[in-house]
PDB file of N, CA and C in Angstrom:
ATOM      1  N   UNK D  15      94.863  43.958 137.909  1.00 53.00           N
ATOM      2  CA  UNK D  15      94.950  43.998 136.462  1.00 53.00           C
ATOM      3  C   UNK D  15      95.162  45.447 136.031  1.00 53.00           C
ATOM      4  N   UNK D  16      96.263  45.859 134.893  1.00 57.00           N
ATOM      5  CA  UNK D  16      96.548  47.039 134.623  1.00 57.00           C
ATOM      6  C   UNK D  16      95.355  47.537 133.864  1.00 57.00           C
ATOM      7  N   UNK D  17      94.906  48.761 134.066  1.00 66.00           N
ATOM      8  CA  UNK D  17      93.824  49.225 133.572  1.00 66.00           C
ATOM      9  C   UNK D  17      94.608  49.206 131.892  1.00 66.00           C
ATOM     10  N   UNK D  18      93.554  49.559 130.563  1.00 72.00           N
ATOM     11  CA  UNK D  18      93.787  50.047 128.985  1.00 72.00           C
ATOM     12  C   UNK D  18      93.709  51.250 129.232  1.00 72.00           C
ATOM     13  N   UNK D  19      95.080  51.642 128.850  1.00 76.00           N
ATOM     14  CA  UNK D  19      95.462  53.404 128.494  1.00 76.00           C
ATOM     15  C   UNK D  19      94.486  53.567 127.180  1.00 76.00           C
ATOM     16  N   UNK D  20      93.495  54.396 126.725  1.00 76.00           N
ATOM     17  CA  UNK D  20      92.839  54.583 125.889  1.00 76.00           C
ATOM     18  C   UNK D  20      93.854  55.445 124.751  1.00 76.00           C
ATOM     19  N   UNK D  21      93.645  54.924 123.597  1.00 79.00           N
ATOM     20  CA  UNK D  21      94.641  55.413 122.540  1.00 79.00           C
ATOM     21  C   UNK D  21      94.688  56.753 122.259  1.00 79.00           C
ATOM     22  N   UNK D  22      95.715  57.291 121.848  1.00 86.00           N
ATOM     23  CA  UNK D  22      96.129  58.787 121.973  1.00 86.00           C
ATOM     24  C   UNK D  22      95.196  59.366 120.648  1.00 86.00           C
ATOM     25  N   UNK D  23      94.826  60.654 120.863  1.00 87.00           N
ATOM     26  CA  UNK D  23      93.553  61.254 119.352  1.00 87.00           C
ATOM     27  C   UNK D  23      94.748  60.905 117.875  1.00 87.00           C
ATOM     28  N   UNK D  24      95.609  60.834 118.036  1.00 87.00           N
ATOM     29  CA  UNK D  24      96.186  60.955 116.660  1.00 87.00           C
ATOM     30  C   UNK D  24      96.391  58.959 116.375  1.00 87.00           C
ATOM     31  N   UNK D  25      96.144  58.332 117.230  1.00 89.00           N
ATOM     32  CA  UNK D  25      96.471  56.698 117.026  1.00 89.00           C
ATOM     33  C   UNK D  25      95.033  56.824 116.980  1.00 89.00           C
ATOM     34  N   UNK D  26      93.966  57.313 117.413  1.00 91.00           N
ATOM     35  CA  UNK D  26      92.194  56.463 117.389  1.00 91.00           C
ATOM     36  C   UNK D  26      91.958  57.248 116.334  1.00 91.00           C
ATOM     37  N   UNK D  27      92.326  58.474 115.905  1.00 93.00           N
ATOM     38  CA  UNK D  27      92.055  58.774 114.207  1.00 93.00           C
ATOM     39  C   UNK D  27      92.627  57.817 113.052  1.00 93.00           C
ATOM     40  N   UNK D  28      93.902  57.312 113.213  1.00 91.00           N
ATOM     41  CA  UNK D  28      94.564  56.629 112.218  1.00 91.00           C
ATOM     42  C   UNK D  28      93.708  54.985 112.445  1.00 91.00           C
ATOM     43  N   UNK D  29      92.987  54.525 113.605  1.00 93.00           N
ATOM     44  CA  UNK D  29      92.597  53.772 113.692  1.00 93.00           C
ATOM     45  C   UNK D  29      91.047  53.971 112.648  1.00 93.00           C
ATOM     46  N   UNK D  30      90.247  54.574 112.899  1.00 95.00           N
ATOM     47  CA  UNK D  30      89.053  54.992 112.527  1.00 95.00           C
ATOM     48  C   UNK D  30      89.485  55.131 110.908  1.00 95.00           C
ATOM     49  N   UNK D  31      90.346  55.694 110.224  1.00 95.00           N
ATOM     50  CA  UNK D  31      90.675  55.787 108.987  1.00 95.00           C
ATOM     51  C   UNK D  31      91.026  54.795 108.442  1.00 95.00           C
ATOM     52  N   UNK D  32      91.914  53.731 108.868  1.00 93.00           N
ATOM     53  CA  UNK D  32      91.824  52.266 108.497  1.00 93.00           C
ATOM     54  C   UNK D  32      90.710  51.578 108.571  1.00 93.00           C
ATOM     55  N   UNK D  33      89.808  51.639 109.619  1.00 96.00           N
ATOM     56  CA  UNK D  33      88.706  51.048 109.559  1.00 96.00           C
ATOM     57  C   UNK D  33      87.355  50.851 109.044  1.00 96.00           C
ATOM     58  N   UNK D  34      87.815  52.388 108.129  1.00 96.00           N
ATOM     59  CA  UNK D  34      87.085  53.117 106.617  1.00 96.00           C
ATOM     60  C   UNK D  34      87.797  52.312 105.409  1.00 96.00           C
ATOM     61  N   UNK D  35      88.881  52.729 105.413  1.00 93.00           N
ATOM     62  CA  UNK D  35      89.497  52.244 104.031  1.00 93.00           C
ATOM     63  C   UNK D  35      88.849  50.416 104.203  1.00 93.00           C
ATOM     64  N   UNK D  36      89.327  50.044 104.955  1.00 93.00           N
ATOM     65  CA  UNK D  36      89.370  48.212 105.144  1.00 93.00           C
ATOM     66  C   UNK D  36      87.849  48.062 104.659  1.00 93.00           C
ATOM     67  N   UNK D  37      86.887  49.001 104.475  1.00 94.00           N
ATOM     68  CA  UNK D  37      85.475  48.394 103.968  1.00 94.00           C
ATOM     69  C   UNK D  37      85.372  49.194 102.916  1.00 94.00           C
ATOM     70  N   UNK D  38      86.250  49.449 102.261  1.00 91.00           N
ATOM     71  CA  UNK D  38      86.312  49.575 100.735  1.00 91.00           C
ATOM     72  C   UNK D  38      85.524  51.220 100.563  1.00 91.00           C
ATOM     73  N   UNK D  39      86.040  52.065 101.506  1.00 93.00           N
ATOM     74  CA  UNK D  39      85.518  53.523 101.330  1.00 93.00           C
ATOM     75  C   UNK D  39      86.480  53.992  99.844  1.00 93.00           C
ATOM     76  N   UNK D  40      85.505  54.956  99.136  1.00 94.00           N
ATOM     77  CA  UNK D  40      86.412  56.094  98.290  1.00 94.00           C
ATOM     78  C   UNK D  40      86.669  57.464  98.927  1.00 94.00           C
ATOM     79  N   UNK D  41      87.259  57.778  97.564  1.00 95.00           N
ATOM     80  CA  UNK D  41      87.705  58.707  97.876  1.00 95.00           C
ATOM     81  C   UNK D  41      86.783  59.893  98.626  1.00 95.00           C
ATOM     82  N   UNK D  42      85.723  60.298  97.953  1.00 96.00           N
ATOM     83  CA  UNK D  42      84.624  60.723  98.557  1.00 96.00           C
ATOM     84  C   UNK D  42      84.043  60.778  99.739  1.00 96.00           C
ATOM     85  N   UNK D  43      84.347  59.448 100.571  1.00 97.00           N
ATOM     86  CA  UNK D  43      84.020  59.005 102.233  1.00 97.00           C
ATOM     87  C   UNK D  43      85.139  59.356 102.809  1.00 97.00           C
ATOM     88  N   UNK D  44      86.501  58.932 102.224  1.00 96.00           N
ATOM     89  CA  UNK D  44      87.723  59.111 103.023  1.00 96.00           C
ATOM     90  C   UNK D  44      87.490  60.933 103.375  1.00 96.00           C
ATOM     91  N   UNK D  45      87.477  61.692 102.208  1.00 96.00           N
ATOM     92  CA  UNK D  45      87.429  63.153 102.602  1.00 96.00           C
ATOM     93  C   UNK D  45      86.348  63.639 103.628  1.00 96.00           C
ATOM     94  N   UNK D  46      85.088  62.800 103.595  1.00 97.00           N
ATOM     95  CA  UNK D  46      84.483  63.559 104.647  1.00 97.00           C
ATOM     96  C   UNK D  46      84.889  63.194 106.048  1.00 97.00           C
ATOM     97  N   UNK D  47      85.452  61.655 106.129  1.00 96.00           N
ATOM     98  CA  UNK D  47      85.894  61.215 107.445  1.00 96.00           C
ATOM     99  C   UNK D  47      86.772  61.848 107.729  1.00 96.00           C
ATOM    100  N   UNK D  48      88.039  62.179 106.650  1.00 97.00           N
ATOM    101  CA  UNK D  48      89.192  63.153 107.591  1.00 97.00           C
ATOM    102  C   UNK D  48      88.114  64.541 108.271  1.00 97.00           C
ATOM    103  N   UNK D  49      87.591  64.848 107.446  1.00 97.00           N
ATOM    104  CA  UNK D  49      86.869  66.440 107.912  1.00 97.00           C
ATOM    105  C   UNK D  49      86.406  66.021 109.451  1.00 97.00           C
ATOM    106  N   UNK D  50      85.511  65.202 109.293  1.00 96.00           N
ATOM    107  CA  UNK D  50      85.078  64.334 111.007  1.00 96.00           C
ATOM    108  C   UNK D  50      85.851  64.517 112.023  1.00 96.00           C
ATOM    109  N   UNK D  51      87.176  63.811 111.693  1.00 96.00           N
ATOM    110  CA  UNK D  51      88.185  63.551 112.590  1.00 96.00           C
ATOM    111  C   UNK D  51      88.786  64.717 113.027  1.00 96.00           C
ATOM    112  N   UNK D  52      88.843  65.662 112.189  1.00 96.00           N
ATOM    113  CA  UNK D  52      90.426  66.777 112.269  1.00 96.00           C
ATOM    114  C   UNK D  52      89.392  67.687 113.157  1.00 96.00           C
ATOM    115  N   UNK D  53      87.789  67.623 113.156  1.00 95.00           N
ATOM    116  CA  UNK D  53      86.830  68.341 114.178  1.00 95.00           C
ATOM    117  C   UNK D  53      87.152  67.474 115.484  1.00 95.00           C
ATOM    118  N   UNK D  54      87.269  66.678 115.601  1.00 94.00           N
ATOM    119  CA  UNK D  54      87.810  65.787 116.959  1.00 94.00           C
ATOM    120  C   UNK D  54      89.362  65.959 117.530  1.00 94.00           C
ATOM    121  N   UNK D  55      89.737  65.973 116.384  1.00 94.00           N
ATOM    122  CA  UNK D  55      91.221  66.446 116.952  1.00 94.00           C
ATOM    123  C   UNK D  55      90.974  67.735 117.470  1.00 94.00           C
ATOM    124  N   UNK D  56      91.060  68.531 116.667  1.00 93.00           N
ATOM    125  CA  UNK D  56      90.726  69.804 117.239  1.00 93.00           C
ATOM    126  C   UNK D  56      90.346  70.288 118.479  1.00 93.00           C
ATOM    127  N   UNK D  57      89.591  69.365 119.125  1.00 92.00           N
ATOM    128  CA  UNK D  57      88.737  69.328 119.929  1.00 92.00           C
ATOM    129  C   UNK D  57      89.608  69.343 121.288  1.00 92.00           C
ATOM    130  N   UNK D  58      90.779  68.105 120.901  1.00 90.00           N
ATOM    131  CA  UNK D  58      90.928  67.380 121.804  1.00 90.00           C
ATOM    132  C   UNK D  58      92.720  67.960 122.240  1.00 90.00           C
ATOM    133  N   UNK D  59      92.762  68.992 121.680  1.00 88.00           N
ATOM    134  CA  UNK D  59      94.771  68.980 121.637  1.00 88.00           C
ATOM    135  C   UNK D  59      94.710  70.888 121.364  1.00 88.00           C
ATOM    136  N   UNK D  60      95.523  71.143 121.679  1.00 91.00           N
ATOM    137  CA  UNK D  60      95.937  72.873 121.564  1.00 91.00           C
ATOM    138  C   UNK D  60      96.371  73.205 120.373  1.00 91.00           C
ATOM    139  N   UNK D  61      97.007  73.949 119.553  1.00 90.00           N
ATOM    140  CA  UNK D  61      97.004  74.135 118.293  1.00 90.00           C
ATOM    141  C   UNK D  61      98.341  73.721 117.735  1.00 90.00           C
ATOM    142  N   UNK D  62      98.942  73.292 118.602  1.00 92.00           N
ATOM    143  CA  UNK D  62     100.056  73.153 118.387  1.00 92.00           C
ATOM    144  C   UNK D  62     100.125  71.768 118.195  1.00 92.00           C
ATOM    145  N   UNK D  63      99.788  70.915 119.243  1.00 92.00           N
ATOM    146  CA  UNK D  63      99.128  69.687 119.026  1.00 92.00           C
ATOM    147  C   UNK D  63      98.753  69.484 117.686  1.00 92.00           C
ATOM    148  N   UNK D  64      97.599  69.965 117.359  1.00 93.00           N
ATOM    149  CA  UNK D  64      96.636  69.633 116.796  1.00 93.00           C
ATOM    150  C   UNK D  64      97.654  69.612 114.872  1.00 93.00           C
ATOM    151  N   UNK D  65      98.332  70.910 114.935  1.00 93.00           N
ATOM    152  CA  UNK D  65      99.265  71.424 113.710  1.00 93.00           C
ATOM    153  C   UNK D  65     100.407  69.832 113.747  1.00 93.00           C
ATOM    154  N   UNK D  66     100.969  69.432 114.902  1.00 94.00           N
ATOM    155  CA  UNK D  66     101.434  67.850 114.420  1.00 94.00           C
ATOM    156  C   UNK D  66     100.957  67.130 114.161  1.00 94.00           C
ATOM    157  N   UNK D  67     100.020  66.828 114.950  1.00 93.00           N
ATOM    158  CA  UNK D  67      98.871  65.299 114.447  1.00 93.00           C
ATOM    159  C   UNK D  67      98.623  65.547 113.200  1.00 93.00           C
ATOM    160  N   UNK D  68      97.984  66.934 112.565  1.00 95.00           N
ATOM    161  CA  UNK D  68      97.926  66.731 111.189  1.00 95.00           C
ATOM    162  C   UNK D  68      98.596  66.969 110.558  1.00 95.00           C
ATOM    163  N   UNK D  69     100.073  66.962 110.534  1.00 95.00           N
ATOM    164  CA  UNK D  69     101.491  66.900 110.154  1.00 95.00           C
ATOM    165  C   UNK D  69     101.726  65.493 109.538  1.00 95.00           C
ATOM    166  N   UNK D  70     101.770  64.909 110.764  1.00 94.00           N
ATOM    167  CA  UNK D  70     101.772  63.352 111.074  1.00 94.00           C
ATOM    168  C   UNK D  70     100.992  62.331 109.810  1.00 94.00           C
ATOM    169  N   UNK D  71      99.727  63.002 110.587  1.00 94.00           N
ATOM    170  CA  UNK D  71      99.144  62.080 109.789  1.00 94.00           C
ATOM    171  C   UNK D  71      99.259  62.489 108.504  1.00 94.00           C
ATOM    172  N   UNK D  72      99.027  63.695 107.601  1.00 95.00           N
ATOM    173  CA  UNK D  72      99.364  63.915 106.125  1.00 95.00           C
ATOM    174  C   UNK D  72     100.672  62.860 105.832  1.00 95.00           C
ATOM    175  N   UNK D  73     101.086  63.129 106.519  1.00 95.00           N
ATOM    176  CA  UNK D  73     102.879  62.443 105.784  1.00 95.00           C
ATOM    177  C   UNK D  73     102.902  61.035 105.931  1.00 95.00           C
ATOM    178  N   UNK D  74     101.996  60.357 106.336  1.00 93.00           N
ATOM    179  CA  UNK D  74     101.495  59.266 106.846  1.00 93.00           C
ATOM    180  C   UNK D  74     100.698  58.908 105.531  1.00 93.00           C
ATOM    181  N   UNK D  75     100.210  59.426 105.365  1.00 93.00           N
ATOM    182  CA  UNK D  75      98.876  59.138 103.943  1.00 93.00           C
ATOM    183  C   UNK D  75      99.760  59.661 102.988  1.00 93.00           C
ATOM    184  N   UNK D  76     100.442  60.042 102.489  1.00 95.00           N
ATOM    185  CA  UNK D  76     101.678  60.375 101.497  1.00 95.00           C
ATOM    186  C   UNK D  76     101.811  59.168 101.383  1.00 95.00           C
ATOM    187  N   UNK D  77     102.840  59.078 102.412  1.00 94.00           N
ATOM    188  CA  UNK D  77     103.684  57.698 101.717  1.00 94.00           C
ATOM    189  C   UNK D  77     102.622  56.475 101.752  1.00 94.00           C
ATOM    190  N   UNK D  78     101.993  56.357 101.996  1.00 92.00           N
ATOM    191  CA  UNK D  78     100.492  55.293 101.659  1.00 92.00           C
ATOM    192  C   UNK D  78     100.193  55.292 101.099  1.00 92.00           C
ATOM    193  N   UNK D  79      99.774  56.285 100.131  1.00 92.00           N
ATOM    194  CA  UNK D  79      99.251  56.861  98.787  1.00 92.00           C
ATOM    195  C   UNK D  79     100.294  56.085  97.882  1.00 92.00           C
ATOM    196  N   UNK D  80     101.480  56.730  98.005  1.00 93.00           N
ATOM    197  CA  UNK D  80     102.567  56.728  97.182  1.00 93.00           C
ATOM    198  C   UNK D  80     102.922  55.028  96.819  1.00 93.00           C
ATOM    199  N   UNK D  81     102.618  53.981  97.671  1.00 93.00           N
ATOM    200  CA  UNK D  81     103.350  52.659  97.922  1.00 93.00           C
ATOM    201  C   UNK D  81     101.679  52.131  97.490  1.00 93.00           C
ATOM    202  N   UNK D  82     100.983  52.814  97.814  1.00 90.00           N
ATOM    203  CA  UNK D  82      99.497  52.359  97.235  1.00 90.00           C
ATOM    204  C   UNK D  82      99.391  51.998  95.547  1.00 90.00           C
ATOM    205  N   UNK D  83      99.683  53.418  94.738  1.00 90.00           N
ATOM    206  CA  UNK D  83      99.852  53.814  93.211  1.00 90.00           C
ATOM    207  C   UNK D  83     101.242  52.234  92.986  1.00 90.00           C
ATOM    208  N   UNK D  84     102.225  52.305  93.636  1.00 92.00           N
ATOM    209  CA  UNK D  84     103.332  51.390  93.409  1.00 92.00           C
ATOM    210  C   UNK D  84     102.762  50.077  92.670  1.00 92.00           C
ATOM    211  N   UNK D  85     101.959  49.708  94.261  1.00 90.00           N
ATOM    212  CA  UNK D  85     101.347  48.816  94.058  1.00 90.00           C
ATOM    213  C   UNK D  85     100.211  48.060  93.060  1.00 90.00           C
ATOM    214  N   UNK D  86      99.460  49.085  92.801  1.00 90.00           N
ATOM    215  CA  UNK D  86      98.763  49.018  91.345  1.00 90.00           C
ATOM    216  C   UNK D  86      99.512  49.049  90.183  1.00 90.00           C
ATOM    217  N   UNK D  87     100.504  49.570  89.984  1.00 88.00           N
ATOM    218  CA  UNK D  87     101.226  49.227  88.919  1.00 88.00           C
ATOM    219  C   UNK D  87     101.923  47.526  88.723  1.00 88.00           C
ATOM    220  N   UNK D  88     101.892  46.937  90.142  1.00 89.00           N
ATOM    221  CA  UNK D  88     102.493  45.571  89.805  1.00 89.00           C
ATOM    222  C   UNK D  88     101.549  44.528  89.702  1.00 89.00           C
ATOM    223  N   UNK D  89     100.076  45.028  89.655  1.00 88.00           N
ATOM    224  CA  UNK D  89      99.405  44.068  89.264  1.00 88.00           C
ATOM    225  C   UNK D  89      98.868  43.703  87.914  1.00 88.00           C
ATOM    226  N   UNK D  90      98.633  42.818  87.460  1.00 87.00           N
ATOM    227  CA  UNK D  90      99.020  42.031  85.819  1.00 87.00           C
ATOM    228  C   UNK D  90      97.395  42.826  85.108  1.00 87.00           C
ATOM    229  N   UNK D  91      97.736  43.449  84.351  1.00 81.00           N
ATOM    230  CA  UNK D  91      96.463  43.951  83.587  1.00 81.00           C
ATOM    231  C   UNK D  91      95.312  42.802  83.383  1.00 81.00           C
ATOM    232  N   UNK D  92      95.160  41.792  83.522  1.00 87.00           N
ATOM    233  CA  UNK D  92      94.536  41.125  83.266  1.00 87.00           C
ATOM    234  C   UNK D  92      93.417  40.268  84.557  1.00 87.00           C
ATOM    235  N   UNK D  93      94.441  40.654  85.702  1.00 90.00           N
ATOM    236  CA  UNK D  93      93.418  40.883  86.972  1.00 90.00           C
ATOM    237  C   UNK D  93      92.508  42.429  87.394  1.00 90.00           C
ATOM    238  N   UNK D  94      91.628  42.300  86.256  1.00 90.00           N
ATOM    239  CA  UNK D  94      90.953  43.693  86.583  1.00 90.00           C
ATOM    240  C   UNK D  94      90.435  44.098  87.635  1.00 90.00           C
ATOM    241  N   UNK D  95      89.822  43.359  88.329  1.00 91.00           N
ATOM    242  CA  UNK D  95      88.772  43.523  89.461  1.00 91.00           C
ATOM    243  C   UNK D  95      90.355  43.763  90.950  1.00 91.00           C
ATOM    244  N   UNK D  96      90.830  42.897  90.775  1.00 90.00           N
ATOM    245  CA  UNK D  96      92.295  43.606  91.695  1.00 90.00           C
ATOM    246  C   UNK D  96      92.788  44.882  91.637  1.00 90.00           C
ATOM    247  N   UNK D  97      93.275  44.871  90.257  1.00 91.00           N
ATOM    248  CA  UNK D  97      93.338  46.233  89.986  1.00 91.00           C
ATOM    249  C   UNK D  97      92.790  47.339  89.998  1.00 91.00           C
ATOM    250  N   UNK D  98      91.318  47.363  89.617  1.00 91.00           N
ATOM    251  CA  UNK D  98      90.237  48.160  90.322  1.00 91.00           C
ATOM    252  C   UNK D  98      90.352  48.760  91.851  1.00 91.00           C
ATOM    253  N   UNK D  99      90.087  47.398  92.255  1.00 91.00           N
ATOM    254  CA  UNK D  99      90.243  47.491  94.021  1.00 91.00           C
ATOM    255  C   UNK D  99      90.942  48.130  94.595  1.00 91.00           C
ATOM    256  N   UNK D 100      92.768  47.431  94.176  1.00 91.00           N
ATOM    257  CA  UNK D 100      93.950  48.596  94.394  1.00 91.00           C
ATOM    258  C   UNK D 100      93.724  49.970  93.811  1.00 91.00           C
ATOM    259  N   UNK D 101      93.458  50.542  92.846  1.00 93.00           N
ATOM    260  CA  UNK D 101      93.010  51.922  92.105  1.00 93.00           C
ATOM    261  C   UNK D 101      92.144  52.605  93.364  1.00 93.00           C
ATOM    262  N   UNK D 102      91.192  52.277  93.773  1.00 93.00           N
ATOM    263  CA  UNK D 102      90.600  52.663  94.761  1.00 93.00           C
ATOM    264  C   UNK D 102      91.187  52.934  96.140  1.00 93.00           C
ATOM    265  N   UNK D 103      91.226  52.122  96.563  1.00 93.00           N
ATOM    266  CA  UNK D 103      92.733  52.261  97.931  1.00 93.00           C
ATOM    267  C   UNK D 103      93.588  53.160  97.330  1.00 93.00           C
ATOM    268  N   UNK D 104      94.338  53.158  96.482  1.00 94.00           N
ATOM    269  CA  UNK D 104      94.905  54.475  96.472  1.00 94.00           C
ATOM    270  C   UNK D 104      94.446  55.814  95.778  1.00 94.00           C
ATOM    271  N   UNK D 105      93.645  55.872  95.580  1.00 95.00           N
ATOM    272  CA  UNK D 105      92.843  56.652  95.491  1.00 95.00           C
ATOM    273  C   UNK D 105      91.915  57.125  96.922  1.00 95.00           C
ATOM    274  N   UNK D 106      92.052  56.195  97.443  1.00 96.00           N
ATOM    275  CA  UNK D 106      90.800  56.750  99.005  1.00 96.00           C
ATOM    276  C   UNK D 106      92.243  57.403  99.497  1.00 96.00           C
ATOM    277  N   UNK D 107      93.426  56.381  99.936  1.00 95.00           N
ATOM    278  CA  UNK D 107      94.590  56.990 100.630  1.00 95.00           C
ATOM    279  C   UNK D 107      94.856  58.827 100.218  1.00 95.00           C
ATOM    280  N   UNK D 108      95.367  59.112  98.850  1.00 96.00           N
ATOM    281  CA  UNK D 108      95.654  59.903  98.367  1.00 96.00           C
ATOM    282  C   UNK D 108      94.529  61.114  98.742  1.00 96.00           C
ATOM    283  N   UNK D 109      92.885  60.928  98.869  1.00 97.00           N
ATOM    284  CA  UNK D 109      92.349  61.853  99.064  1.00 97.00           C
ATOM    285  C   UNK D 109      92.460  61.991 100.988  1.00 97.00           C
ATOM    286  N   UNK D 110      93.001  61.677 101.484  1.00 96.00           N
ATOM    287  CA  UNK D 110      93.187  61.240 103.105  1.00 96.00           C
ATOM    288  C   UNK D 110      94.456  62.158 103.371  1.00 96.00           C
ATOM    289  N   UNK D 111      94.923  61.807 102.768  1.00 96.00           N
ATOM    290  CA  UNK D 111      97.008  62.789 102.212  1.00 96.00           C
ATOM    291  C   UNK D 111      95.699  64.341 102.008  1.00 96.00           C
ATOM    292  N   UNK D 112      95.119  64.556 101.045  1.00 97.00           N
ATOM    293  CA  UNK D 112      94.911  65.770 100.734  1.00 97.00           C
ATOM    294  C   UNK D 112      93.939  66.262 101.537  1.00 97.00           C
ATOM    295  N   UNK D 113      92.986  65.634 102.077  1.00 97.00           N
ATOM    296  CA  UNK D 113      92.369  66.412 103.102  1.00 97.00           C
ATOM    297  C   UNK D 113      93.188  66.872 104.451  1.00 97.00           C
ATOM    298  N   UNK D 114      94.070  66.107 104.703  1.00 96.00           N
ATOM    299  CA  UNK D 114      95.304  66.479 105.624  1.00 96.00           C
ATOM    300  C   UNK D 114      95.792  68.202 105.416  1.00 96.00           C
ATOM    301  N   UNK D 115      96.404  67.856 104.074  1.00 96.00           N
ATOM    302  CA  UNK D 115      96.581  69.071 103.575  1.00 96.00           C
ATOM    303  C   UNK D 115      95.927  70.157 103.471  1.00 96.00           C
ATOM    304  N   UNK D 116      94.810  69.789 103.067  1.00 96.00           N
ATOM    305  CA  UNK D 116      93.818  71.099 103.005  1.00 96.00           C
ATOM    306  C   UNK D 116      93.362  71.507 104.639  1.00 96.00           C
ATOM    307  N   UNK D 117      93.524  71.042 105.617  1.00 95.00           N
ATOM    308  CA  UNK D 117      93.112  71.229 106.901  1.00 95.00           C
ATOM    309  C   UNK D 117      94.698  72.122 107.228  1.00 95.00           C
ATOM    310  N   UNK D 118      95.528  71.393 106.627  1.00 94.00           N
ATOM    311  CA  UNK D 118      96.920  71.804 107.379  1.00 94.00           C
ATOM    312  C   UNK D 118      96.659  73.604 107.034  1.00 94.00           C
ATOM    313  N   UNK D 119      96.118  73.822 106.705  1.00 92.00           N
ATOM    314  CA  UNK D 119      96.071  75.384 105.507  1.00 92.00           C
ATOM    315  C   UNK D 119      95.086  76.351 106.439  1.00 92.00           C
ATOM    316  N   UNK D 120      94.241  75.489 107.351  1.00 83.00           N
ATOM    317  CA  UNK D 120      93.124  76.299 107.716  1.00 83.00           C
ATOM    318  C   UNK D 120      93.738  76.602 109.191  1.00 83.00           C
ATOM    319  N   UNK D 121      94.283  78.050 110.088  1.00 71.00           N
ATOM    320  CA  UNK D 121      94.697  77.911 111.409  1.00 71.00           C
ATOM    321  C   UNK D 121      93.460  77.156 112.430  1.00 71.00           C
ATOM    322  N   UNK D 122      94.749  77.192 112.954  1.00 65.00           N
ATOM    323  CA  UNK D 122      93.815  76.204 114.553  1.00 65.00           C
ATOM    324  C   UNK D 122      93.973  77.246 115.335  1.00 65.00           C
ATOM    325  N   UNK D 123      91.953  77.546 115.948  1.00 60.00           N
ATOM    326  CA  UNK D 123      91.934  78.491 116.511  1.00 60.00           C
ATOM    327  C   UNK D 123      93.019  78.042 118.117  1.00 60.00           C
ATOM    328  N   UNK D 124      93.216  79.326 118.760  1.00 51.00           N
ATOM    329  CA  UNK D 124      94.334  78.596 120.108  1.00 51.00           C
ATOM    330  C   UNK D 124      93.273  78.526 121.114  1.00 51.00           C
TER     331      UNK D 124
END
């Protein structure tokens, strides 16, 4: 039986970040979990590495963010509690995009 290749740090971060959002984290949790993670990345990849993965993933939570907001706009004002919900998701996404960013800013020691 083929052994499980254990998932690469930039697929078990994007995993771990879905698995936040999917239990209804805000924005508030999403930012400290990226902080979590980008200490694990770090950890785990050279700086160069480390400067794509959080490349990656920012531009990744962009357009998530972005198709997130979309999406709240097509729901009928009158389903509030949906709309809420969606508001939040993109709102957790969008702070996930910016903690990206704000990490992208800080060098990775080599």
């Amino acid at each position: 039986m083929a052994q499980k290749r254990s998932p690469s740090p930039q697929r078990a971060a994007m995993q771990r970040i879905v698995e936040v959002l999917a239990r209804g984290a805000g924005p508030e949790r999403m930012d400290r979990e990226v902080d979590a993670i980008v200490v694990q990345l770090r950890a785990a990849g050279d700086a160069e590495e480390v400067q794509t993965w959080l490349e990656e993933l920012r531009d990744g939570f962009a357009e998530n963010a972005e198709s997130a907001a979309e999406a709240v706009d097509e729901i009928e004002s009158t389903e509030k509690a949906a709309r809420r919900n969606a508001e939040r998701a993109a709102a957790a996404m969008g702070a996930c995009r910016d903690a990206f960013t704000r990490h992208l800013r800080t060098p990775v020691a080599a």
